[in-house]
XYZ file of C-alpha atoms in Angstrom:
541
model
C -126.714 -73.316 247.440
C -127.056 -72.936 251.420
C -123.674 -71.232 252.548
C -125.186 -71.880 256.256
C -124.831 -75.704 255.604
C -121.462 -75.417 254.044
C -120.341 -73.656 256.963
C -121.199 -75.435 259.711
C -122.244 -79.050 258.547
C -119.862 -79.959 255.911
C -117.410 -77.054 255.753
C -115.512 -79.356 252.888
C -118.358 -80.524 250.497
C -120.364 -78.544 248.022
C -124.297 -78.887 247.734
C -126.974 -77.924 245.298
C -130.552 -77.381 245.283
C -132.201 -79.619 242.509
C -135.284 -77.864 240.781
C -137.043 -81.499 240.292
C -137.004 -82.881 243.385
C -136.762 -80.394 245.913
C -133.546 -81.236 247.950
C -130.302 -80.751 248.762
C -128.371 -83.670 247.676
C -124.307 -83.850 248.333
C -122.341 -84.002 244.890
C -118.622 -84.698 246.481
C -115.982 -83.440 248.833
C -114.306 -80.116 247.658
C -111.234 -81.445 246.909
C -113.068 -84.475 244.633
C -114.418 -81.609 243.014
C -111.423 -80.033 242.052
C -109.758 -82.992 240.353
C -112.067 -83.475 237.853
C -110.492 -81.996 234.774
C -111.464 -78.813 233.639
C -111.991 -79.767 230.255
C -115.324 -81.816 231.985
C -116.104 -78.487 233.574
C -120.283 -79.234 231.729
C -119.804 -82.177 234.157
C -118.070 -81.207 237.189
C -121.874 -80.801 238.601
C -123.244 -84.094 238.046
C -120.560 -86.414 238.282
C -120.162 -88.371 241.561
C -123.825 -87.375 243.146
C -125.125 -89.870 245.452
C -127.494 -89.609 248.396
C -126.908 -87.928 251.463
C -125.325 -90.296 253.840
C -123.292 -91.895 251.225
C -119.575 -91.565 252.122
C -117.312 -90.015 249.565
C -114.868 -92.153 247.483
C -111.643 -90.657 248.901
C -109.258 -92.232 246.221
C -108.963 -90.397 243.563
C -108.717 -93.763 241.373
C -111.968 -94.671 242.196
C -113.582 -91.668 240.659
C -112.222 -92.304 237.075
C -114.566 -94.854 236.090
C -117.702 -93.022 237.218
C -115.913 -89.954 234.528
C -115.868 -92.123 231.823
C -119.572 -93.325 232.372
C -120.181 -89.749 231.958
C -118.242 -89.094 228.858
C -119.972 -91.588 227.479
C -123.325 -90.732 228.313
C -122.349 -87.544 226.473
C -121.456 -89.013 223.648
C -124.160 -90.735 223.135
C -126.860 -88.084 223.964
C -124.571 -85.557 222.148
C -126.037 -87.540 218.526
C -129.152 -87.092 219.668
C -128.879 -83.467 219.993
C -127.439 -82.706 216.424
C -129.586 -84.732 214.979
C -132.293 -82.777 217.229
C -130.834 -79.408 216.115
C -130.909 -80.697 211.791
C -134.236 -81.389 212.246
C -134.833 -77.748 213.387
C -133.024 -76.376 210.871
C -134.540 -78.481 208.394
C -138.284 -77.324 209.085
C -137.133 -73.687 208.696
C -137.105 -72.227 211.464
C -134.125 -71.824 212.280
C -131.113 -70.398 210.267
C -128.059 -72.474 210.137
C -124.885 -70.797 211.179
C -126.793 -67.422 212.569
C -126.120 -68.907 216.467
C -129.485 -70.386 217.064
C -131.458 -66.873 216.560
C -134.841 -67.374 214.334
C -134.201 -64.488 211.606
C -137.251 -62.525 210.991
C -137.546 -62.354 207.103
C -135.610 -60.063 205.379
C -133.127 -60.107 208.154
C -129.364 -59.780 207.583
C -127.299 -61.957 209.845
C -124.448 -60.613 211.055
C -121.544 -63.370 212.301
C -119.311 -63.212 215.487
C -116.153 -61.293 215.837
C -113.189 -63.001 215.158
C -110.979 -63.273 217.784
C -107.989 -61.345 217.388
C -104.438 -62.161 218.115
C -102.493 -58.823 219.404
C -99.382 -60.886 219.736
C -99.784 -61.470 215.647
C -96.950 -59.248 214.525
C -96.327 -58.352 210.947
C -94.844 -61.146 208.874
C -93.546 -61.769 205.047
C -97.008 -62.193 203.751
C -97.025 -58.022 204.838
C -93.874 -57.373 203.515
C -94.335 -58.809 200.162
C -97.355 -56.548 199.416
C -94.921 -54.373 197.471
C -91.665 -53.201 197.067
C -88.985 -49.860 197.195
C -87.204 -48.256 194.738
C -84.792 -45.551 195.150
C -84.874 -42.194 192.708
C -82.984 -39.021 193.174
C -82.043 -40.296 196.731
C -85.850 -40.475 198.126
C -86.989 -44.260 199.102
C -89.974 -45.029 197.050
C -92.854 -47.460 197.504
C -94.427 -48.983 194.450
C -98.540 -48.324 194.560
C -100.121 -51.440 195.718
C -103.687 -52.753 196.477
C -104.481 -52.954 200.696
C -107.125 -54.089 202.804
C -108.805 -51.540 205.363
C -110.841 -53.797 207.542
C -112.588 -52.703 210.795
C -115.406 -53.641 212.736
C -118.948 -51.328 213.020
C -118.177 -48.919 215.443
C -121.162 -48.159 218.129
C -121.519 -44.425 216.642
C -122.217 -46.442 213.336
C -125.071 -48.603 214.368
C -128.259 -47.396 212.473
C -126.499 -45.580 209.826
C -126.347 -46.859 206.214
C -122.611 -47.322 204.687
C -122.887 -44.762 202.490
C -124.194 -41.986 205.809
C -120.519 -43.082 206.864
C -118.647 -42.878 203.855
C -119.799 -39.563 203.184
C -119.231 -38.465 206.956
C -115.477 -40.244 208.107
C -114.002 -41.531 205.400
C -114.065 -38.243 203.178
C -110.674 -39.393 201.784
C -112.830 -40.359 198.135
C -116.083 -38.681 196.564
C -119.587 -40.344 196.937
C -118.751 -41.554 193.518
C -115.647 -43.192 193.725
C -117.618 -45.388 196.369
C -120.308 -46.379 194.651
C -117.987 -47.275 191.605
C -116.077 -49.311 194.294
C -118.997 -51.382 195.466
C -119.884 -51.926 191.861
C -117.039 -53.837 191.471
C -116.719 -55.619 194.361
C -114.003 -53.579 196.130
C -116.307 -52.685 199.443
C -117.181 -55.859 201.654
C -119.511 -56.573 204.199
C -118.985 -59.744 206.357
C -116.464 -60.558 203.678
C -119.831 -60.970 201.215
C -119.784 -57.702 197.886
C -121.700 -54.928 198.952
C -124.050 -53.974 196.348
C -126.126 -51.297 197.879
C -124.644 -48.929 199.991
C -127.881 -48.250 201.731
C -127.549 -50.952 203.730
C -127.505 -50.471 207.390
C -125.089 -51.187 209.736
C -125.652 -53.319 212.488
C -123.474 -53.891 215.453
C -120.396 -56.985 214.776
C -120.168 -56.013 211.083
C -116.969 -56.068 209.620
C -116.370 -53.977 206.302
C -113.112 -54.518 204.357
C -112.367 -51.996 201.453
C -109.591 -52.437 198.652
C -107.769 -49.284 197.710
C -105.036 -48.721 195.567
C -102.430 -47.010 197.770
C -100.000 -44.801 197.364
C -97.320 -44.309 200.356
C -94.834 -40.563 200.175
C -91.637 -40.822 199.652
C -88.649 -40.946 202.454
C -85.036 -40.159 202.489
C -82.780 -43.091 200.968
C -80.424 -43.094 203.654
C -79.891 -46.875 204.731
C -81.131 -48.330 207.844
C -77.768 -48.862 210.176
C -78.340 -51.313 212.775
C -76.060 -50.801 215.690
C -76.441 -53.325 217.725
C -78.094 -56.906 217.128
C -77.215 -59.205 220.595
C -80.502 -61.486 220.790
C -81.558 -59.357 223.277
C -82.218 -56.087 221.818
C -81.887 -54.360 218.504
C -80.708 -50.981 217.747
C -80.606 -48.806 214.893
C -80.014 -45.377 213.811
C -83.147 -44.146 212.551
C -82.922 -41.413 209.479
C -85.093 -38.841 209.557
C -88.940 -38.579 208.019
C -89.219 -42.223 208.385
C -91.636 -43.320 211.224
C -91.103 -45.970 213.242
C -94.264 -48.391 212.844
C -96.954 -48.064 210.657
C -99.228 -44.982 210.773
C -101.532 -42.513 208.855
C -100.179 -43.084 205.044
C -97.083 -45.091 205.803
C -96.712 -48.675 205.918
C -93.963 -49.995 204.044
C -91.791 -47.024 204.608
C -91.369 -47.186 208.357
C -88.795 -48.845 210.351
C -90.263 -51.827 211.553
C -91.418 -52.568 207.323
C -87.693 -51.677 206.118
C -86.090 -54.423 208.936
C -88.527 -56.745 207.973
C -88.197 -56.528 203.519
C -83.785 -55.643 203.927
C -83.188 -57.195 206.847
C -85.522 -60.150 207.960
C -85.912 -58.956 211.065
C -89.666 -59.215 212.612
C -91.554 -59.873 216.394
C -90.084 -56.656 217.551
C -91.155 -54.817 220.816
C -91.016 -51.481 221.033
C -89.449 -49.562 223.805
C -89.565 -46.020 222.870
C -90.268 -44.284 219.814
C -89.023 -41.262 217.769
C -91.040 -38.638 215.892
C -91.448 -39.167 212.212
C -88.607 -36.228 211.442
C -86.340 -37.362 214.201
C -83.184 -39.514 213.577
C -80.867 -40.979 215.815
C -81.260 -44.198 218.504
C -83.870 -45.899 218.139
C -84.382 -49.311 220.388
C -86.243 -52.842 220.487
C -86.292 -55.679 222.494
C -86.097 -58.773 220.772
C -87.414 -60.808 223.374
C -90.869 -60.465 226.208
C -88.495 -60.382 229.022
C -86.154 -57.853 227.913
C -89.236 -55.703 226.643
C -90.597 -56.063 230.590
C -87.437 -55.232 232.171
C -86.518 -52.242 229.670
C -89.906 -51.080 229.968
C -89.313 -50.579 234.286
C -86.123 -49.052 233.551
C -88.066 -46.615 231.297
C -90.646 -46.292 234.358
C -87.690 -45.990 236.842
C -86.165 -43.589 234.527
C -83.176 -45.239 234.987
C -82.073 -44.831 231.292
C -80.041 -41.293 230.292
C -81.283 -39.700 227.201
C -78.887 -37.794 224.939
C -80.339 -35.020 222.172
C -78.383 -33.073 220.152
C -80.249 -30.237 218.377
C -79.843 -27.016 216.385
C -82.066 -24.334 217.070
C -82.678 -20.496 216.014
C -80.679 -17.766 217.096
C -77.840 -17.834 219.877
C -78.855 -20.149 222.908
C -77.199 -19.104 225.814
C -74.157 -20.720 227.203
C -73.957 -22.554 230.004
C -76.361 -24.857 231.641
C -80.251 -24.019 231.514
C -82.912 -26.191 233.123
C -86.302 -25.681 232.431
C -89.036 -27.193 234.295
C -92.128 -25.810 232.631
C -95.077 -28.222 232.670
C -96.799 -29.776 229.382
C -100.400 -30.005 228.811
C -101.305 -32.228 225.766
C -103.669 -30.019 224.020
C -104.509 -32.646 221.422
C -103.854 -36.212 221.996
C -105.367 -36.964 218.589
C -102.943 -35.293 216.937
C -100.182 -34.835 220.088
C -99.708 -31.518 220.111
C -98.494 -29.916 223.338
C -97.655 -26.550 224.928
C -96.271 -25.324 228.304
C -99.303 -24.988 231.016
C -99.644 -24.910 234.344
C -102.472 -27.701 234.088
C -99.758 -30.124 232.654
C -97.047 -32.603 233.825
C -93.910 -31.947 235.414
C -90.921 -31.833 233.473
C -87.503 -31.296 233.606
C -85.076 -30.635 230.387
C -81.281 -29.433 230.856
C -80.272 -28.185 228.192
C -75.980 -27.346 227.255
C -74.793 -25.045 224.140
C -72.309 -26.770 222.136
C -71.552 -24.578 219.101
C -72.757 -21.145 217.637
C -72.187 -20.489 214.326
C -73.410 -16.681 214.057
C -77.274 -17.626 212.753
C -78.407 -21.191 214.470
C -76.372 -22.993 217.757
C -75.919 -26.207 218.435
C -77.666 -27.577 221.920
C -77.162 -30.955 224.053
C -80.416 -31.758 225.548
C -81.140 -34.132 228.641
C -84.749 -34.997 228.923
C -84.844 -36.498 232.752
C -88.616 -36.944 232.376
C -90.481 -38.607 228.699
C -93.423 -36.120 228.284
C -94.694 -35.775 224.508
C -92.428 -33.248 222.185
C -90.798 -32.097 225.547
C -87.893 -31.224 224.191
C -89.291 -29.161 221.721
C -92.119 -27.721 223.712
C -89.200 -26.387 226.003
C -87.084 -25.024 223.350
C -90.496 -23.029 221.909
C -90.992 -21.995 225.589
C -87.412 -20.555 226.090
C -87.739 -18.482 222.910
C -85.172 -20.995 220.640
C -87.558 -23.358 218.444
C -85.538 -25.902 216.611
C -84.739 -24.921 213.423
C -87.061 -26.379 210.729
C -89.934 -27.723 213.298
C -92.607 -27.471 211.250
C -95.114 -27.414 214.371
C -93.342 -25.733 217.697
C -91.472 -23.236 215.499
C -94.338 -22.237 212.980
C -96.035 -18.361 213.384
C -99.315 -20.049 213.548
C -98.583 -19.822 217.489
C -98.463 -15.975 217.159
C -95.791 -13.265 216.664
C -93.685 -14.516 219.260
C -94.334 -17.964 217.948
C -95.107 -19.406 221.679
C -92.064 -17.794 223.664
C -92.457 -17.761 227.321
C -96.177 -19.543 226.622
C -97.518 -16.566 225.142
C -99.930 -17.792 222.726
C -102.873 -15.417 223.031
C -105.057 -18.300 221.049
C -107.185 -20.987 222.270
C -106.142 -24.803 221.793
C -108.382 -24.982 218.896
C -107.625 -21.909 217.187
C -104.146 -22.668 217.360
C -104.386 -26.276 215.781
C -107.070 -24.639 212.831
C -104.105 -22.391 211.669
C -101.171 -25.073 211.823
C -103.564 -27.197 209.390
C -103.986 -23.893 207.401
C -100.421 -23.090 207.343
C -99.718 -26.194 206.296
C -102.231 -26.690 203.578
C -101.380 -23.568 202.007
C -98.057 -24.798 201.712
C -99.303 -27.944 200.305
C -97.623 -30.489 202.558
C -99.881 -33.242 202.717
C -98.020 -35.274 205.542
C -97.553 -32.800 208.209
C -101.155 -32.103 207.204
C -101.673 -35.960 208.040
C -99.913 -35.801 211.181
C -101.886 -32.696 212.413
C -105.415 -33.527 211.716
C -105.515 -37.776 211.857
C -105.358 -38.343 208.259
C -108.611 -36.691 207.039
C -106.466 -33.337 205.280
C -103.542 -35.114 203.934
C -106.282 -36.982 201.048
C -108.135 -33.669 200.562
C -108.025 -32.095 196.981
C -107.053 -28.895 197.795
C -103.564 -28.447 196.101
C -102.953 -25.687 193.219
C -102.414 -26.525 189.596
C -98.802 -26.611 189.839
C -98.902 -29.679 191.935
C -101.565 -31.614 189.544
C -100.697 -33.126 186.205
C -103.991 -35.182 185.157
C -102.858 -38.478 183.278
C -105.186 -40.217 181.312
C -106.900 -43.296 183.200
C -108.276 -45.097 180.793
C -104.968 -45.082 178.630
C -102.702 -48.068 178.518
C -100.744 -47.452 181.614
C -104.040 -47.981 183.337
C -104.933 -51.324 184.753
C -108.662 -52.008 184.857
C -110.104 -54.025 187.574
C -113.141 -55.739 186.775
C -113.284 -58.714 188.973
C -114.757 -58.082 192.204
C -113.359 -61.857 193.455
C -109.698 -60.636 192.361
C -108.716 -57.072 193.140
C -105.617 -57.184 194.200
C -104.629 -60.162 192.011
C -104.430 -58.125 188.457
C -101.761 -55.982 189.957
C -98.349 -57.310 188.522
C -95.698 -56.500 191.342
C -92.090 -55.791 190.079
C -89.428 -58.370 190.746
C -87.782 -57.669 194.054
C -84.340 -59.094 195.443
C -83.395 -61.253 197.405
C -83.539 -58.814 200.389
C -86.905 -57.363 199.512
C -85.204 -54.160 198.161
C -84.291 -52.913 194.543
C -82.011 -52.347 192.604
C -81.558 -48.568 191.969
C -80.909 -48.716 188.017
C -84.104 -49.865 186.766
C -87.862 -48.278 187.984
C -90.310 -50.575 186.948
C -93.486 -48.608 185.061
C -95.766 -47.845 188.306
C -99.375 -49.631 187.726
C -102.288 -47.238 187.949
C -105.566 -47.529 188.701
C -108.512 -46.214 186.924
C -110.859 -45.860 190.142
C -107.399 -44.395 192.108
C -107.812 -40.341 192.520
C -103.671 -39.999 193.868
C -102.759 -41.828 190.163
C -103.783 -38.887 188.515
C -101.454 -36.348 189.987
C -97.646 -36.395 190.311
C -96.561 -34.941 193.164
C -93.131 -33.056 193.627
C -90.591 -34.600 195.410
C -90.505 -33.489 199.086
C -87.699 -31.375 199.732
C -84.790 -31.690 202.451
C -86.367 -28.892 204.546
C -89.884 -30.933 204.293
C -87.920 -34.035 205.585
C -85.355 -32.901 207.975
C -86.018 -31.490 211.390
C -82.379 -31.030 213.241
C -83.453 -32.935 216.229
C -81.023 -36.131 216.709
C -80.875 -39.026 219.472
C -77.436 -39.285 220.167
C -77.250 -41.901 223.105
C -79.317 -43.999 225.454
C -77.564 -45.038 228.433
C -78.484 -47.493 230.970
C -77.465 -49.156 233.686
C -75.285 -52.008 231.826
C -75.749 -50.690 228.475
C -75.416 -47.468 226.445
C -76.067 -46.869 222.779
C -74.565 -44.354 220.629
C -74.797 -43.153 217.271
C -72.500 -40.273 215.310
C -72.658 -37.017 215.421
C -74.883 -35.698 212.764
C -73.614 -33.736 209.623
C -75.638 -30.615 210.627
C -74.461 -30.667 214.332
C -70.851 -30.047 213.687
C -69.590 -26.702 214.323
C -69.012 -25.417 210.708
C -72.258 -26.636 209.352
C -73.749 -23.787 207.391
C -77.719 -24.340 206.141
C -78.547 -25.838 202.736
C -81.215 -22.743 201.667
């Protein structure tokens, strides 16, 4: 193309250079150009060419037979070329399907990635994988049979499957995933892996069936507050998260609206941490997600916490505008440093009842855990925060951002805390989800059950895995009736089947951290007062 031409010759028509004959030759005016219809964009170079000298049709009506001439020159050169391509694959040397690329023998052909929808949300087909039950007021999920799909990740290229079973997904024994394979559990390109020497290549996508087994939450209901069309609001109980993550799926908030209440296509607009309760928003709609997300940004919306933390908090109004530093965004842990982002927290005593007080807290900026970060800084840790109140942080357990550790020593002994007291979730939250499937627990917490006796289901074909499960009948809402516990299935490959776990306890579930009210500036949101924040509350253990 010679911009010097366009730009002083014909500052409105488009050339080209043909590679046959040598010349520039004028295809149309621009605006000619720019009617032809996209969906002839193979064309838009070769339709309307004529000689230089020839004036350009100007109506646009004139052009529309010369379009058809070339659809149908397509067409009919378009047989031609299939028929051109079967012969090719015909002879051999070609592979059908593997995009035109000869495949040197022995090769594996990999397929495209599959476009993904991220406006896909979940939908009944997810719901329906299982369903709740409710026993000695925990909600329960029945063990069901999932999918873990994911594409080859560029760290994996080279490697063989079983070099990255045995060095990310630690969750099983060496063992268990050859067993897998065997019976057609592991995919590759949706095809049974056999071997698991094979080596991964880049576009592979690997789907393994587990059996899986989701802890228990508290049974409180769900309680939505407000359901306008616009937005939904609910008060969220504590230990349940809000979306799916790490080992829950079913019991999280957007799974229990979707089974109880039919409620799906939810945007977020803030979340709550898995042991916080209290108000808990979506938009229902893209245009009230956009405009509550720049309130958000604006921080035009007023966030009320009500807390109870150790020892007497002073009365009064403190501020504290220590900044955060995220020492671990894997795992999003924080602590006060001057390296972080500025924050601002005002905090109000409420109540004092001789051992633990009662705090209103007003977050004017959204860092991670800031309101807990702040309360660990000023020397009054909520009580029961498993992280920001735990010793791991030192004798003075992080007061005026004395730690005297380094980021990673301090995160190595909250996992050992934790896995000495055998809490597999917070171990979960704390490390990504590679401690929480360790078998590291002590005797008490493992009663073997047989798996080959006849509660065990055994899965043999590798077309069907999930298909010889027999869910138990559900309701009408997705939830169950409380009376009757169907007999849970087990699984003979499925380590978690052969221990029962204790029940978690209300300490293990229960963090007194509570979002009382979101205000904005044509709305506010409010939830009650929670049992432990009232004034003659006195503590369970």
């Amino acid at each position: 193309m010679h911009a010097g031409i366009l730009g002083r010759s014909l500052p409105f028509s488009v050339f080209i250079q043909t590679e046959v004959k040598r010349r520039t030759i004028r295809i149309c005016s621009f605006f000619e150009f720019n009617r032809i219809p996209r969906g002839l964009c193979s064309c838009r170079r070769s339709v309307l060419m004529m000689e230089p000298g020839v004036p350009a049709r100007e109506n646009p009506a004139d052009s529309k037979p010369v379009v058809s001439e070339v659809e149908s020159t397509r067409a009919t050169t378009g047989k031609r070329k299939i028929a051109e391509d079967s012969e090719a694959n015909v002879s051999g040397k070609k592979r059908r399907g593997a995009g035109g690329k000869t495949l040197r023998p022995g090769e594996r052909y990999v397929p495209p990635p599959q476009k993904r929808n991220p406006g896909v949300s979940f939908s009944q087909e997810h719901f329906s994988e299982t369903s709740y039950y409710f026993d000695g007021g925990l909600r329960k999920v029945h063990p069901y049979y999932f999918d873990f799909k994911t594409y080859c990740k560029g760290r994996w290229i080279g490697k063989s499957l079983l070099e990255v079973f045995e060095s990310e997904f630690r969750a099983e024994t060496v063992e268990y995933y050859q067993q897998a394979a065997k019976e057609g559990r592991i995919r590759l390109n949706e095809a049974p892996v056999e071997d698991l020497s094979v080596v991964l290549k880049n576009n592979d996508h690997m789907r393994n069936t587990v059996h899986r087994h989701e802890p228990p939450v508290v049974g409180t209901p769900l309680e939505i507050l407000v359901d306008d069309g616009q937005v939904l609001v609910v008060d969220k109980p504590a230990s349940i998260p809000v979306h799916p993550c790490g080992r829950f799926r079913h019991n999280t908030v957007i799974f229990i609206l979707g089974k109880e209440h039919g409620v799906s296509e939810l945007h977020t607009v803030h979340r709550l941490d898995r042991l916080t309760s209290g108000v808990l928003l979506f938009a229902r709609t893209v245009e009230t997600s956009k405009k509550l997300d720049q309130m958000v940004r604006d921080r035009e919306i007023e966030k009320e916490y009500v807390c109870r933390v150790e020892g007497e908090f002073p009365e009064g109004e403190l501020v504290c505008e220590e900044p955060i530093l995220v020492v671990s965004f894997k795992v999003g842990l924080c602590r006060v440093d001057p390296k972080g982002k500025e924050c601002r927290t005002v905090f109000q005593r409420l109540s004092f009842n001789g051992k633990t007080s009662v705090v209103r807290c007003s977050p004017l900026t959204g860092r991670t855990h800031q309101i807990r970060v702040h309360l660990q800084f000023l020397g009054f840790p909520i009580l029961n925060d498993p992280i920001y109140g735990s010793s791991a942080w030192g004798p003075n357990r992080g007061k005026g951002g004395v730690v005297g550790k380094s980021d990673e020593e301090i995160l190595e002994a909250l996992v050992e805390e934790h896995r000495s007291q055998e809490n597999p979730d917070l171990l979960n939250d704390l490390t990504g989800g590679k401690e929480a499937v360790e078998k590291n627990f002590t005797d008490k917490c493992r009663q073997q059950v047989d798996p080959c006796g006849d509660k065990t289901d055994v899965i043999t074909d590798s077309t069907s895995v999930k298909d010889s499960i027999n869910l138990p009948p559900t309701t009408a809402n997705g939830s169950e009736e409380t009376a009757d516990v169907p007999k849970i299935s087990q699984d003979h490959l499925c380590s978690e089947c052969k221990i029962v776990r204790p029940d978690p306890t209300e300490k293990e579930l229960i963090m007194y951290l509570h979002a009382l009210r979101y205000k904005g500036p044509d709305f506010e949101y409010f939830t009650r007062l929670p049992e432990w924040a009232k004034e003659d509350w006195v503590e369970p253990w």
